[in-house]
JSON list of C-alpha atoms in Angstrom, two decimals:
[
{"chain": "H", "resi": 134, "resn": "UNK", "atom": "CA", "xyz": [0.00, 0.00, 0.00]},
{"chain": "H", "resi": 135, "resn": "UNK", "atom": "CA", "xyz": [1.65, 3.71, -0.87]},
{"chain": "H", "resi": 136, "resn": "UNK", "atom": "CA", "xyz": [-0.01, 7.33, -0.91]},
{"chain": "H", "resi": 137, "resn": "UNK", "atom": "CA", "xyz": [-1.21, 9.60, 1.87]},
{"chain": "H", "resi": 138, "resn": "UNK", "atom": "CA", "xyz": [-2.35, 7.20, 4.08]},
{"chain": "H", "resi": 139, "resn": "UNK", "atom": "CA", "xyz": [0.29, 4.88, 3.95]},
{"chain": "H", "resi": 140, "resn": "UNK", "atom": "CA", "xyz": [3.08, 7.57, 4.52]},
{"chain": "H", "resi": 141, "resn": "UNK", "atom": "CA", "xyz": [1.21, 8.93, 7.33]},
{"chain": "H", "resi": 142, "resn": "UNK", "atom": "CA", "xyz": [1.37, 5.37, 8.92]},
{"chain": "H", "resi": 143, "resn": "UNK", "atom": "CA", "xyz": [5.18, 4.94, 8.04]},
{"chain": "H", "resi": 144, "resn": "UNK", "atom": "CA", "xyz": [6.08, 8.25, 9.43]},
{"chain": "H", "resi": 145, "resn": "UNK", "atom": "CA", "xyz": [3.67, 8.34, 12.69]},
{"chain": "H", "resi": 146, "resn": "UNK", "atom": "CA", "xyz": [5.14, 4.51, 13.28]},
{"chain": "H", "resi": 147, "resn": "UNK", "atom": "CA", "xyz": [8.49, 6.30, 14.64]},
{"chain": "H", "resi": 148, "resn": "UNK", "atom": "CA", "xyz": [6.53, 8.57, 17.14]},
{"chain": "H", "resi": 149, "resn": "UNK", "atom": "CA", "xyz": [6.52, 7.60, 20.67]},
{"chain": "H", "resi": 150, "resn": "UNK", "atom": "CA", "xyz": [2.60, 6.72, 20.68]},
{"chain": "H", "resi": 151, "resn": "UNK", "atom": "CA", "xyz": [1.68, 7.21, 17.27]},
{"chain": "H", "resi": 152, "resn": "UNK", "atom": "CA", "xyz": [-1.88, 7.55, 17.53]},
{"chain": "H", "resi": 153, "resn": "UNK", "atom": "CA", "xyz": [-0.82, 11.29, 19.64]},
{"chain": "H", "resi": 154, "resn": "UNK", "atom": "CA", "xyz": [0.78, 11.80, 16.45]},
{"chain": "H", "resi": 155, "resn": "UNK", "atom": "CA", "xyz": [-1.21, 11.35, 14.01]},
{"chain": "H", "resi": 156, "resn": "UNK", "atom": "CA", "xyz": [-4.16, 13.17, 16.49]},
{"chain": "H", "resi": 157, "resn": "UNK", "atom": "CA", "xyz": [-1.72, 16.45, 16.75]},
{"chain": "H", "resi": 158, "resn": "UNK", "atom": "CA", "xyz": [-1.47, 15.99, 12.47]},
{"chain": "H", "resi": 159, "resn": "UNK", "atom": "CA", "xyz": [-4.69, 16.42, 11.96]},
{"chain": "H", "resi": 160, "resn": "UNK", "atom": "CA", "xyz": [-5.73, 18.87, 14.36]},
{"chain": "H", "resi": 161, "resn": "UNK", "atom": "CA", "xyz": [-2.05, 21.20, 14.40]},
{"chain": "H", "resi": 162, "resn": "UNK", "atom": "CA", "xyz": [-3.16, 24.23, 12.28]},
{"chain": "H", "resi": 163, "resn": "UNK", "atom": "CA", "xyz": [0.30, 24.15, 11.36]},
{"chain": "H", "resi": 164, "resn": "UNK", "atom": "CA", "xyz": [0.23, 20.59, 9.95]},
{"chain": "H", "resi": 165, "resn": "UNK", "atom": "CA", "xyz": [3.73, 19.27, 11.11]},
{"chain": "H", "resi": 166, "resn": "UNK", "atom": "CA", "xyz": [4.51, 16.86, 14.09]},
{"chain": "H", "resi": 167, "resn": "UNK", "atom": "CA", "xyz": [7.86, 16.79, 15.98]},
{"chain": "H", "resi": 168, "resn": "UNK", "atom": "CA", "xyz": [9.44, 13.50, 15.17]},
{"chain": "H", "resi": 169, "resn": "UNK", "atom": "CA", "xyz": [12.30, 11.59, 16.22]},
{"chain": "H", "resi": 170, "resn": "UNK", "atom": "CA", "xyz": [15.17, 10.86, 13.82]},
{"chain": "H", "resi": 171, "resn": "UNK", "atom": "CA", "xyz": [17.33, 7.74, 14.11]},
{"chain": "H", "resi": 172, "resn": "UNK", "atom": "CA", "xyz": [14.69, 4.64, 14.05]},
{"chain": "H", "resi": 173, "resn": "UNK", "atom": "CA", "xyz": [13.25, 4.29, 10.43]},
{"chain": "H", "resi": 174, "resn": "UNK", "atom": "CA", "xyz": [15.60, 6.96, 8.57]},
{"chain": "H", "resi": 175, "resn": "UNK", "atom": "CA", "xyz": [18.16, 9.94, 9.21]},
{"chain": "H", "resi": 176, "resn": "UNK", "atom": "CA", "xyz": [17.93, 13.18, 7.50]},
{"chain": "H", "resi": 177, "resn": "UNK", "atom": "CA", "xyz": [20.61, 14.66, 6.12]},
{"chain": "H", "resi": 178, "resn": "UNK", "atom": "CA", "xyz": [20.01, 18.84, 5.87]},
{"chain": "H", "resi": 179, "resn": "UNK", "atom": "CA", "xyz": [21.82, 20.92, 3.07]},
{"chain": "H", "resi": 180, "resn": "UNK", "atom": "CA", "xyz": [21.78, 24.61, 2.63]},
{"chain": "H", "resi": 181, "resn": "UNK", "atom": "CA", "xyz": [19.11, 25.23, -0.37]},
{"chain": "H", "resi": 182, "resn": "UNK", "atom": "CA", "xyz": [22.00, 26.57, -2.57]},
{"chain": "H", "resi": 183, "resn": "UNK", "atom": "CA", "xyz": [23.62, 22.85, -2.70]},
{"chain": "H", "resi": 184, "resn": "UNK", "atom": "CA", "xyz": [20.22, 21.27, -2.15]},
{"chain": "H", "resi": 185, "resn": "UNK", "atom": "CA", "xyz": [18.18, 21.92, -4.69]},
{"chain": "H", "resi": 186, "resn": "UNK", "atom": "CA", "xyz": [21.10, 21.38, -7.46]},
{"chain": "H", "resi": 187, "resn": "UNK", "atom": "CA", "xyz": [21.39, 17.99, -5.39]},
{"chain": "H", "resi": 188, "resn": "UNK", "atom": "CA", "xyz": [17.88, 16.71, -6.14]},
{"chain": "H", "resi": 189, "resn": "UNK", "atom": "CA", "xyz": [18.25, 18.16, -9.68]},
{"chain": "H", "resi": 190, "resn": "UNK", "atom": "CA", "xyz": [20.67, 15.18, -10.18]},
{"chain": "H", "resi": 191, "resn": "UNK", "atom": "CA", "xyz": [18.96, 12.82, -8.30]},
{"chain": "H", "resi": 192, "resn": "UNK", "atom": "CA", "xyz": [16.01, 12.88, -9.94]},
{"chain": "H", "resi": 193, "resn": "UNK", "atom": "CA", "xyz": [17.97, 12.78, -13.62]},
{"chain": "H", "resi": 194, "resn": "UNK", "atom": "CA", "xyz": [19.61, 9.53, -11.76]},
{"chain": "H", "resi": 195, "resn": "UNK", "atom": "CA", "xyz": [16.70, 7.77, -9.96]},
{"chain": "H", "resi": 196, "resn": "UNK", "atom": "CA", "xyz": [13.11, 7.62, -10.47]},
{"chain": "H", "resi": 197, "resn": "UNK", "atom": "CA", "xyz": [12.07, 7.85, -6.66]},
{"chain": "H", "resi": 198, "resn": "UNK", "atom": "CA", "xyz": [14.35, 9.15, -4.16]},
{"chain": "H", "resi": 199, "resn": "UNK", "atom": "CA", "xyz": [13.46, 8.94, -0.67]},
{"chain": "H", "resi": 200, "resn": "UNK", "atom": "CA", "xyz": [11.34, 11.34, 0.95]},
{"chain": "H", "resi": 201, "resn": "UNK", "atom": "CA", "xyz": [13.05, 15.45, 0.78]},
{"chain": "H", "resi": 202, "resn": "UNK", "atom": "CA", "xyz": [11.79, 18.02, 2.93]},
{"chain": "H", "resi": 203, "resn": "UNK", "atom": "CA", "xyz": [12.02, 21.59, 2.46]},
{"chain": "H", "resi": 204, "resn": "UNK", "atom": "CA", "xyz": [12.34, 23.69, 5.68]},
{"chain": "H", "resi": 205, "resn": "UNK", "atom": "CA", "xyz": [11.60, 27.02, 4.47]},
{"chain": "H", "resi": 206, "resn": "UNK", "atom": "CA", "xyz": [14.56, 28.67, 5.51]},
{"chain": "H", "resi": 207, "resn": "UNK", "atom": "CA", "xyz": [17.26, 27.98, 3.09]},
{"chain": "H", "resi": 208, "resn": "UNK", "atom": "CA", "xyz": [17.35, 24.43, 4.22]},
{"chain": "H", "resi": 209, "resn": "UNK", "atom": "CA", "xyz": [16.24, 21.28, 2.54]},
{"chain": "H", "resi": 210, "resn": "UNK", "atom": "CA", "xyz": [16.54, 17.66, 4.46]},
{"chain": "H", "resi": 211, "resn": "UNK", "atom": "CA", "xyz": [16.69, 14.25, 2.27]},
{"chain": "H", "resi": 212, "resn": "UNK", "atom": "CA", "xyz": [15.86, 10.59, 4.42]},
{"chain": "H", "resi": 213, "resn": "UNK", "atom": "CA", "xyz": [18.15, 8.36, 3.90]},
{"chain": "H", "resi": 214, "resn": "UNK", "atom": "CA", "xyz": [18.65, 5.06, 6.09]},
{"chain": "H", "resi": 215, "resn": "UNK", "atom": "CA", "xyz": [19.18, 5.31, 10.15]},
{"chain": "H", "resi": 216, "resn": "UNK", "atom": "CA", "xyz": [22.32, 5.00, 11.04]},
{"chain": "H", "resi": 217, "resn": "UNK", "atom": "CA", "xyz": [23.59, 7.32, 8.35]},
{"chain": "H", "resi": 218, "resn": "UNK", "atom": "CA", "xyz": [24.22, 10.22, 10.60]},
{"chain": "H", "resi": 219, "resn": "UNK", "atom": "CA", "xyz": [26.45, 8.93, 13.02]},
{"chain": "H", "resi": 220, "resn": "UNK", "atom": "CA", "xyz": [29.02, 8.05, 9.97]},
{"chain": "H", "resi": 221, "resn": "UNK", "atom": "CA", "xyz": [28.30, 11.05, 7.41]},
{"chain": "H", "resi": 222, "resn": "UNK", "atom": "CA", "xyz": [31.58, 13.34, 7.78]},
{"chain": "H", "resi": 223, "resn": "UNK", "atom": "CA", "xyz": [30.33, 15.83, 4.79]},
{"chain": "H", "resi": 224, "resn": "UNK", "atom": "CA", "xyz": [31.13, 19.59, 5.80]},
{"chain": "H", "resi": 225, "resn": "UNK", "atom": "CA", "xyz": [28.13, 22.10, 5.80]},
{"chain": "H", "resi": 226, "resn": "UNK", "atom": "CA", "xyz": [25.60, 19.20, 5.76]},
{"chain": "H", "resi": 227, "resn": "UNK", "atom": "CA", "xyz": [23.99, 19.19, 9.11]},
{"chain": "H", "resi": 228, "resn": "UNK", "atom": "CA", "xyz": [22.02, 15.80, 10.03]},
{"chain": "H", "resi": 229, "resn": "UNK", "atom": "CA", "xyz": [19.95, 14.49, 12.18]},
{"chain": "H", "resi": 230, "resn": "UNK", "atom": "CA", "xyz": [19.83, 10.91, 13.53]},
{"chain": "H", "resi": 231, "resn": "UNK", "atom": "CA", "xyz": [19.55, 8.92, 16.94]},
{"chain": "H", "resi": 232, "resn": "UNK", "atom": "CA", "xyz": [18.54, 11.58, 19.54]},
{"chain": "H", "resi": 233, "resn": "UNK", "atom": "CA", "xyz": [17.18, 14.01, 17.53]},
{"chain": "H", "resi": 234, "resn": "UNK", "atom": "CA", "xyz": [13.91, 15.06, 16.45]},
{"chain": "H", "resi": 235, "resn": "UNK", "atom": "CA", "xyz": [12.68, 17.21, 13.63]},
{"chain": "H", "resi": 236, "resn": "UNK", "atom": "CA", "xyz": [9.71, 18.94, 12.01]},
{"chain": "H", "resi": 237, "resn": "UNK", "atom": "CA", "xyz": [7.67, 16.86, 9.52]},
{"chain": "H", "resi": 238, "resn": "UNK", "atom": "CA", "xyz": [5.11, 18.28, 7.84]},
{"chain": "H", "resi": 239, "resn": "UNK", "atom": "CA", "xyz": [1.85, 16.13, 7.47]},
{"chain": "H", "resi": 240, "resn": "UNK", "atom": "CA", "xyz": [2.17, 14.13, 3.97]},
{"chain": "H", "resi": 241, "resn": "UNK", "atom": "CA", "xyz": [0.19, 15.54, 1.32]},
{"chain": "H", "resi": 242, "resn": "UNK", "atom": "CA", "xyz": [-1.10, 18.84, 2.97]},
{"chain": "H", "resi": 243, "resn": "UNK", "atom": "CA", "xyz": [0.95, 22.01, 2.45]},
{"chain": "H", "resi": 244, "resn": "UNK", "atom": "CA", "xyz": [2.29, 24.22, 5.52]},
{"chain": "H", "resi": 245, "resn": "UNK", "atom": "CA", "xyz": [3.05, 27.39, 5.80]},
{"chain": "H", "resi": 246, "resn": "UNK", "atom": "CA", "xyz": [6.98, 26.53, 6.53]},
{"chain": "H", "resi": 247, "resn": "UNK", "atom": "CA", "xyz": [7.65, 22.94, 5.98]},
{"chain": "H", "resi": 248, "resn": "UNK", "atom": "CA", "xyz": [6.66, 21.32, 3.08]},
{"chain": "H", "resi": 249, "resn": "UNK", "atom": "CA", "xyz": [7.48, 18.10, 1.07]},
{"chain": "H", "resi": 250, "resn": "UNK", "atom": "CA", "xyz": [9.63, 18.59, -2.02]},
{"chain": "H", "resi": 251, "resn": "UNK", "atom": "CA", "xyz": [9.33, 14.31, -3.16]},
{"chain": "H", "resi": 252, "resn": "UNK", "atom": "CA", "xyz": [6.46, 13.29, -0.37]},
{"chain": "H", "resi": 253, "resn": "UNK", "atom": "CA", "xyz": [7.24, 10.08, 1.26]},
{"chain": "H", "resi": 254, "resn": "UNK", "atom": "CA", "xyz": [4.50, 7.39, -0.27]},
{"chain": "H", "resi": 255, "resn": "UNK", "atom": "CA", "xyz": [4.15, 4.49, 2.53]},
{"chain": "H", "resi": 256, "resn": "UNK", "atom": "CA", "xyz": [6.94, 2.01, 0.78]},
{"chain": "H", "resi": 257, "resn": "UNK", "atom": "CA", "xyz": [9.91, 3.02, 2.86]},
{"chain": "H", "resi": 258, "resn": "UNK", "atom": "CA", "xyz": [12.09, 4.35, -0.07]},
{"chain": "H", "resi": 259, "resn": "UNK", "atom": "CA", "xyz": [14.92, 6.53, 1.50]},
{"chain": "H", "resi": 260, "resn": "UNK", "atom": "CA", "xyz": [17.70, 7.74, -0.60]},
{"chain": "H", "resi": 261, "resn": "UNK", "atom": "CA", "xyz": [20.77, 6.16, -1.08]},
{"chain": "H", "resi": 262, "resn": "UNK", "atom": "CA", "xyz": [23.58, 8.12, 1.00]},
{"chain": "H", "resi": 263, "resn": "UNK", "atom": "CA", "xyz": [26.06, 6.96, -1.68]},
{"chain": "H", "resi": 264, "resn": "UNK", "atom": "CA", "xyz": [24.05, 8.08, -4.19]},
{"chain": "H", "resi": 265, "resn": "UNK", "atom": "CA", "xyz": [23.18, 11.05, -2.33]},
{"chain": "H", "resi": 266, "resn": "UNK", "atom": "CA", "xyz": [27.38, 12.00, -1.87]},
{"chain": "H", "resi": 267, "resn": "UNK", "atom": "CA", "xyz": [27.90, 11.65, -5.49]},
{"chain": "H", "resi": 268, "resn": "UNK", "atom": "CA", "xyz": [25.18, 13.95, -6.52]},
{"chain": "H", "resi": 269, "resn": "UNK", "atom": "CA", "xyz": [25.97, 16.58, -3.98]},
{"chain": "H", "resi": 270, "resn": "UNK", "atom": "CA", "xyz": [29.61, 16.23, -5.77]},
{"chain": "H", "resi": 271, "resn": "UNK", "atom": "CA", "xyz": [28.17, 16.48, -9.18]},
{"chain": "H", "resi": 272, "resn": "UNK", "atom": "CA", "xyz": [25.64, 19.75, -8.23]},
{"chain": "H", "resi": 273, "resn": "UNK", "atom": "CA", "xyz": [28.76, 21.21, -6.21]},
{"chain": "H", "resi": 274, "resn": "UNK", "atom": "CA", "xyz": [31.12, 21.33, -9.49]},
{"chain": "H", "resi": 275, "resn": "UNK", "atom": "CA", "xyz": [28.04, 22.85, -11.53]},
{"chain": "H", "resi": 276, "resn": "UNK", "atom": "CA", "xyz": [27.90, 25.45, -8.82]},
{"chain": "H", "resi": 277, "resn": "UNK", "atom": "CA", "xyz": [31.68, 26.08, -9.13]},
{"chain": "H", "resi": 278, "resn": "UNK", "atom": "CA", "xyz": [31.56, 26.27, -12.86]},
{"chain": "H", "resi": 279, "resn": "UNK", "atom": "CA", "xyz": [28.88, 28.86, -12.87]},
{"chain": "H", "resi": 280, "resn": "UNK", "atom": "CA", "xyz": [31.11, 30.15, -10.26]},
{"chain": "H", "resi": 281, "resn": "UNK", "atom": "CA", "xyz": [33.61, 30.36, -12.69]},
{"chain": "H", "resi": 282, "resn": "UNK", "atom": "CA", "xyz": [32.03, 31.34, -15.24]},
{"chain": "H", "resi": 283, "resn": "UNK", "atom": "CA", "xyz": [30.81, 35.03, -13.77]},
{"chain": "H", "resi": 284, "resn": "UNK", "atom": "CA", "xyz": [34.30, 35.69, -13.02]}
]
């Protein structure tokens, strides 16, 4: 089973008691929850500049990435598979994993601040943090080219 529904099961399933999530969902104005990172999936946050670019190539690459996030200020976050925090040693990525939580905006209903750039869809895809590196790399030397060339 994938859409809506389904991703608002997968994500809820990390919550502490995720019927109070999926109650606050619904009824939060706001329609984001505060969820814990570091059970199903990490996120991995780039500035927009590099993030954006990032997902450009991805999507060339992959059909379906994992789940990508956009947090409204400059800063976009892509799931990729717990665990990936604790190793990722990337500079100017900031992530989130094991002990932290972070806003996640109710799956197929726009917010004001938070919103879903590739909505999660139920399955469990996350995006490869392999895959993920190498098209950082490749969005990072278009960004230095265009650098280069408006010098």
């Amino acid at each position: 089973m994938t859409g809506p529904k389904a991703a608002v099961e997968w994500l809820a399933s990390v919550a502490p008691d995720p019927e109070a999530c999926r109650w606050e969902w619904e009824r939060n104005p706001r329609g984001i929850a505060l969820l814990p990172a570091g059970r199903a999936w990490d996120v991995l946050i780039l500035p927009g500049e590099l993030g954006y670019p990032t997902l450009d190539v991805l999507t060339r690459v992959i059909d379906q990435p994992g789940p990508v996030v956009d947090f409204g200020d400059a800063r976009m976050g892509f799931f990729v598979p717990a665990g990936t925090a604790a190793r990722w040693l990337g500079t100017g990525v900031r992530t989130a994993g094991h002990g932290t939580w972070i806003v996640v905006p109710y799956p197929g209903r726009s917010t004001g601040g938070v919103r879903w750039l590739v909505p999660p869809d139920g399955s469990g895809t996350l995006t490869d943090p392999a895959l993920l590196e190498l098209a950082m790399h490749e969005a990072a030397a278009g960004l230095a080219g265009n650098e280069d060339r408006r010098r």
